[in-house]
Amino acid sequence: MEPELEARLNSTSKQQMVQLLEELLQRHPELLTEMAALLSGIAQKEDKDLRLDDWDEGNIEEVVILPSSRHPVAPPMDLEAYRQRVERYSERLRQRESATMITTDLEELLFEAEQRTLQYDYYNALGIYAIVLDERLKERNATLIRLLDHSMDEVIPDLATLLSEASSSLGYDSNVAPLLSTEERQHWLTRLVTFWLKRLDNREIEEDLSEILLDMIWQEDIPILMEMVTNELQRLRKGKSSTIVDLNQQYRLRVLERFLKELPYTKQE
């Protein structure tokens, strides 16, 4: 760049620079795509430089800090009203209420769980998710099952993160237990395994759920999962036909067998 032009640009105000760019784009609109790409690259470089500047090379140590270790745990709230609200879904459908209305209410409920998570109210957020999942497992109504499955599929990534943090002691002081007690964690594992076994035919969701289970499990939980999965394997094998090839059944068998092989490699207490 010519020194005279560089000096003029350095002395140009922000407003004048914006006007210059607007005029340039009006005359040469083909530059818009390239200009956007260049701006994005500059922003990413600045962000990277900032992170490097903040790094203390004299104290290179991996530190994991969970939000729940920096914020007080909110007191458990009375979830009975939430439970009654969800349990009425089936009756509302039998009374021919629009499935759209049920879906809207369900989405509002799950959105509240998401917001509570963002506010570090992990325990109560998990309570809301548990109510929805428990209603799904009761299988009261075919239409309701589809609604609940669809809604839960949308929030599986959020639930995965939440359960991973709630069942882990990483980021806590050594004398502080994870948010979920052993009993609560195993109750959640039982709930998730039951849901997982009902969703084995949905390969994407099946993989997500199995990852959640393997991430949150402790050594003492392995017998519980082994028993549940082994029982399902035995049930499938008994119903296996010797003459008719059922590809879905074969897939379920492979998934369960693979899961059992992965159990010994889960984290230990």
Coordinates of C-alpha atoms in Angstrom, one line a residue:
M1 CA 0.0 0.0 0.0
E2 CA 1.3 3.5 -0.8
P3 CA 2.4 5.4 2.3
E4 CA 0.2 8.4 1.5
L5 CA -2.9 6.2 1.2
E6 CA -2.0 4.3 4.3
A7 CA -1.6 7.5 6.3
R8 CA -5.0 8.8 5.1
L9 CA -6.7 5.5 6.1
N10 CA -5.1 5.6 9.6
S11 CA -6.5 9.0 10.1
T12 CA -10.0 8.1 8.9
S13 CA -12.8 7.9 11.5
K14 CA -14.9 4.8 11.9
Q15 CA -17.9 6.5 10.3
Q16 CA -15.9 7.6 7.4
M17 CA -14.5 4.1 6.9
V18 CA -18.0 2.7 6.9
Q19 CA -19.1 5.2 4.2
L20 CA -16.0 4.4 2.2
L21 CA -16.9 0.7 2.2
E22 CA -20.5 1.3 1.4
E23 CA -19.5 3.4 -1.6
L24 CA -17.0 0.8 -2.7
L25 CA -19.6 -2.0 -2.6
Q26 CA -22.1 0.1 -4.5
R27 CA -19.6 0.5 -7.3
H28 CA -18.3 -3.0 -7.1
P29 CA -21.0 -5.3 -5.6
E30 CA -19.0 -8.4 -6.7
L31 CA -16.6 -7.6 -3.8
L32 CA -19.3 -8.3 -1.2
T33 CA -18.6 -12.1 -0.8
E34 CA -14.8 -11.6 -0.6
M35 CA -15.1 -8.8 1.9
A36 CA -17.4 -10.8 4.2
A37 CA -14.9 -13.7 4.1
L38 CA -12.0 -11.4 4.9
L39 CA -13.8 -9.8 7.8
S40 CA -14.6 -13.2 9.2
G41 CA -11.0 -14.3 8.9
I42 CA -9.8 -11.1 10.7
A43 CA -12.3 -11.6 13.5
Q44 CA -11.2 -15.3 14.0
K45 CA -7.5 -14.3 14.1
E46 CA -8.2 -11.6 16.7
D47 CA -10.2 -14.0 18.9
K48 CA -7.3 -16.5 18.7
D49 CA -4.7 -13.9 19.6
L50 CA -6.8 -12.8 22.6
R51 CA -7.0 -16.4 23.8
L52 CA -3.2 -16.8 23.4
D53 CA -2.5 -13.6 25.3
D54 CA -4.6 -14.8 28.2
W55 CA -2.7 -18.1 28.4
D56 CA -0.3 -18.3 31.3
E57 CA 2.5 -20.5 30.0
G58 CA 4.0 -20.7 33.5
N59 CA 1.0 -22.6 34.8
I60 CA 0.1 -25.1 32.1
E61 CA -2.4 -27.3 33.9
E62 CA -5.7 -28.7 32.7
V63 CA -8.5 -27.2 34.8
V64 CA -12.1 -28.3 34.5
I65 CA -14.6 -26.0 36.2
L66 CA -18.2 -26.8 36.1
P67 CA -20.8 -24.1 36.5
S68 CA -22.3 -26.0 39.4
S69 CA -19.1 -25.7 41.3
R70 CA -19.2 -21.9 41.1
H71 CA -22.9 -21.4 41.8
P72 CA -25.1 -22.4 44.8
V73 CA -27.4 -25.3 44.1
A74 CA -31.0 -24.1 43.9
P75 CA -33.4 -25.8 46.4
P76 CA -35.6 -28.6 45.0
M77 CA -38.9 -27.3 44.0
D78 CA -42.3 -29.0 44.2
L79 CA -42.7 -30.8 40.9
E80 CA -46.1 -32.3 41.5
A81 CA -47.9 -29.6 39.5
Y82 CA -45.5 -30.3 36.6
R83 CA -46.2 -34.0 36.9
Q84 CA -50.0 -33.5 36.9
R85 CA -49.7 -31.2 33.9
V86 CA -47.9 -33.8 31.9
E87 CA -50.1 -36.7 33.0
R88 CA -53.1 -34.8 31.7
Y89 CA -51.8 -34.9 28.1
S90 CA -53.2 -38.4 27.5
E91 CA -56.7 -37.4 28.8
R92 CA -56.6 -34.2 26.7
L93 CA -55.9 -36.2 23.6
R94 CA -58.8 -38.6 24.4
Q95 CA -61.0 -35.6 24.6
R96 CA -60.0 -34.8 21.1
E97 CA -57.9 -31.7 22.0
S98 CA -55.5 -30.7 19.2
A99 CA -52.1 -32.5 19.2
T100 CA -50.7 -29.1 18.3
M101 CA -51.9 -27.7 21.6
I102 CA -50.2 -30.5 23.5
T103 CA -47.0 -30.1 21.6
T104 CA -46.9 -26.3 22.3
D105 CA -47.4 -27.0 26.1
L106 CA -44.7 -29.7 26.0
E107 CA -42.3 -27.4 24.2
E108 CA -42.9 -24.7 26.8
L109 CA -42.1 -27.2 29.6
L110 CA -38.9 -28.3 28.0
F111 CA -37.9 -24.7 27.3
E112 CA -38.3 -24.0 31.0
A113 CA -36.0 -27.0 31.7
E114 CA -33.5 -25.5 29.3
Q115 CA -33.7 -22.1 31.0
R116 CA -33.2 -23.6 34.4
T117 CA -30.1 -25.3 33.1
L118 CA -28.7 -22.0 31.9
Q119 CA -29.4 -20.5 35.3
Y120 CA -27.4 -23.5 36.9
D121 CA -30.6 -24.9 38.4
Y122 CA -29.6 -28.3 37.3
Y123 CA -31.5 -30.4 39.9
N124 CA -34.9 -28.9 39.0
A125 CA -34.2 -29.0 35.3
L126 CA -33.5 -32.7 35.6
G127 CA -36.8 -33.1 37.5
I128 CA -38.7 -31.7 34.6
Y129 CA -36.9 -33.9 32.1
A130 CA -37.6 -36.9 34.3
I131 CA -41.3 -36.2 34.4
V132 CA -41.5 -36.0 30.6
L133 CA -39.5 -39.2 30.2
D134 CA -41.5 -41.1 32.8
E135 CA -44.7 -40.2 31.0
R136 CA -43.2 -41.4 27.7
L137 CA -42.3 -44.8 29.3
K138 CA -45.9 -45.3 30.5
E139 CA -47.0 -45.5 26.8
R140 CA -50.6 -44.4 27.5
N141 CA -51.4 -43.2 24.0
A142 CA -49.8 -43.9 20.6
T143 CA -50.2 -40.2 19.5
L144 CA -48.7 -39.0 22.8
I145 CA -45.8 -41.4 22.4
R146 CA -44.9 -39.8 19.0
L147 CA -45.2 -36.3 20.4
L148 CA -43.0 -37.1 23.4
D149 CA -40.4 -38.9 21.3
H150 CA -40.1 -36.0 18.9
S151 CA -39.8 -33.4 21.7
M152 CA -37.3 -35.5 23.6
D153 CA -35.2 -36.1 20.5
E154 CA -34.8 -32.3 20.2
V155 CA -33.4 -31.9 23.7
I156 CA -31.2 -35.0 23.9
P157 CA -28.0 -32.9 23.4
D158 CA -29.0 -30.6 26.3
L159 CA -29.9 -33.5 28.5
A160 CA -26.6 -35.3 27.7
T161 CA -24.6 -32.3 28.9
L162 CA -26.7 -31.8 32.0
L163 CA -26.5 -35.5 33.1
S164 CA -22.8 -35.6 32.4
E165 CA -22.2 -32.7 34.7
A166 CA -24.7 -33.8 37.4
S167 CA -23.2 -37.3 37.7
S168 CA -19.5 -36.2 37.6
S169 CA -17.3 -34.9 40.4
L170 CA -14.9 -33.1 38.1
G171 CA -14.6 -29.4 38.9
Y172 CA -15.8 -29.9 42.5
D173 CA -13.7 -29.9 45.6
S174 CA -12.5 -33.4 46.6
N175 CA -14.9 -33.5 49.6
V176 CA -17.9 -32.5 47.5
A177 CA -20.0 -35.3 45.9
P178 CA -21.6 -35.0 42.5
L179 CA -25.0 -33.3 42.2
L180 CA -26.8 -36.6 41.8
S181 CA -26.5 -39.1 44.6
T182 CA -25.8 -42.8 43.7
E183 CA -29.4 -43.7 44.1
E184 CA -30.5 -40.8 41.9
R185 CA -27.9 -41.5 39.3
Q186 CA -28.9 -45.2 39.1
H187 CA -32.6 -44.2 38.9
W188 CA -31.7 -42.0 35.9
L189 CA -29.7 -44.8 34.3
T190 CA -32.6 -47.2 34.7
R191 CA -34.9 -44.6 33.1
L192 CA -32.6 -43.9 30.2
V193 CA -31.9 -47.6 29.5
T194 CA -35.6 -48.3 29.3
F195 CA -36.1 -45.4 27.0
W196 CA -33.0 -46.5 24.9
L197 CA -34.3 -50.0 24.5
K198 CA -37.6 -48.6 23.1
R199 CA -35.7 -46.4 20.6
L200 CA -33.2 -48.9 19.2
D201 CA -34.7 -48.7 15.8
N202 CA -33.9 -45.0 15.6
R203 CA -30.2 -45.3 14.9
E204 CA -29.3 -41.6 15.5
I205 CA -31.1 -41.4 18.8
E206 CA -29.9 -44.8 19.9
E207 CA -26.3 -43.7 19.5
D208 CA -26.9 -40.5 21.4
L209 CA -28.6 -42.3 24.3
S210 CA -25.9 -45.0 24.5
E211 CA -23.2 -42.3 24.6
I212 CA -25.1 -40.6 27.5
L213 CA -25.2 -43.9 29.4
L214 CA -21.5 -44.6 28.9
D215 CA -20.6 -41.1 29.9
M216 CA -22.5 -40.9 33.2
I217 CA -22.0 -44.5 34.4
W218 CA -19.8 -45.3 37.4
Q219 CA -18.2 -48.7 38.1
E220 CA -20.9 -49.5 40.7
D221 CA -23.6 -49.0 38.1
I222 CA -22.3 -51.5 35.6
P223 CA -24.2 -54.5 37.1
I224 CA -27.5 -52.7 36.7
L225 CA -27.0 -51.9 33.1
M226 CA -25.6 -55.4 32.4
E227 CA -28.7 -57.0 33.8
M228 CA -31.1 -54.8 31.9
V229 CA -29.3 -55.2 28.6
T230 CA -28.7 -59.0 29.1
N231 CA -32.4 -59.5 29.8
E232 CA -33.4 -57.7 26.6
L233 CA -30.8 -59.7 24.6
Q234 CA -32.3 -63.0 25.9
R235 CA -35.8 -61.8 25.1
L236 CA -34.8 -60.9 21.5
R237 CA -33.0 -64.2 21.0
K238 CA -36.0 -66.2 22.2
G239 CA -38.2 -64.5 19.7
K240 CA -35.7 -64.9 16.9
S241 CA -37.1 -67.0 14.0
S242 CA -34.9 -69.7 12.5
T243 CA -36.4 -69.2 9.0
I244 CA -37.2 -65.6 8.6
V245 CA -34.5 -63.0 8.6
D246 CA -35.5 -59.9 10.6
L247 CA -32.9 -57.2 9.8
N248 CA -34.3 -54.9 12.5
Q249 CA -33.9 -57.6 15.1
Q250 CA -30.4 -58.4 14.0
Y251 CA -29.5 -54.7 14.3
R252 CA -30.9 -54.6 17.8
L253 CA -28.9 -57.6 18.8
R254 CA -25.7 -56.1 17.4
V255 CA -26.3 -52.8 19.2
L256 CA -26.9 -54.5 22.6
E257 CA -23.9 -56.9 22.2
R258 CA -21.6 -53.9 21.3
F259 CA -22.9 -52.0 24.3
L260 CA -22.1 -54.8 26.7
K261 CA -18.5 -54.9 25.3
E262 CA -18.1 -51.2 25.9
L263 CA -19.2 -51.3 29.6
P264 CA -15.9 -52.3 31.1
Y265 CA -14.3 -49.2 29.7
T266 CA -16.5 -46.7 31.4
K267 CA -15.2 -44.5 34.1
Q268 CA -14.5 -45.8 37.6
E269 CA -15.2 -44.2 40.9

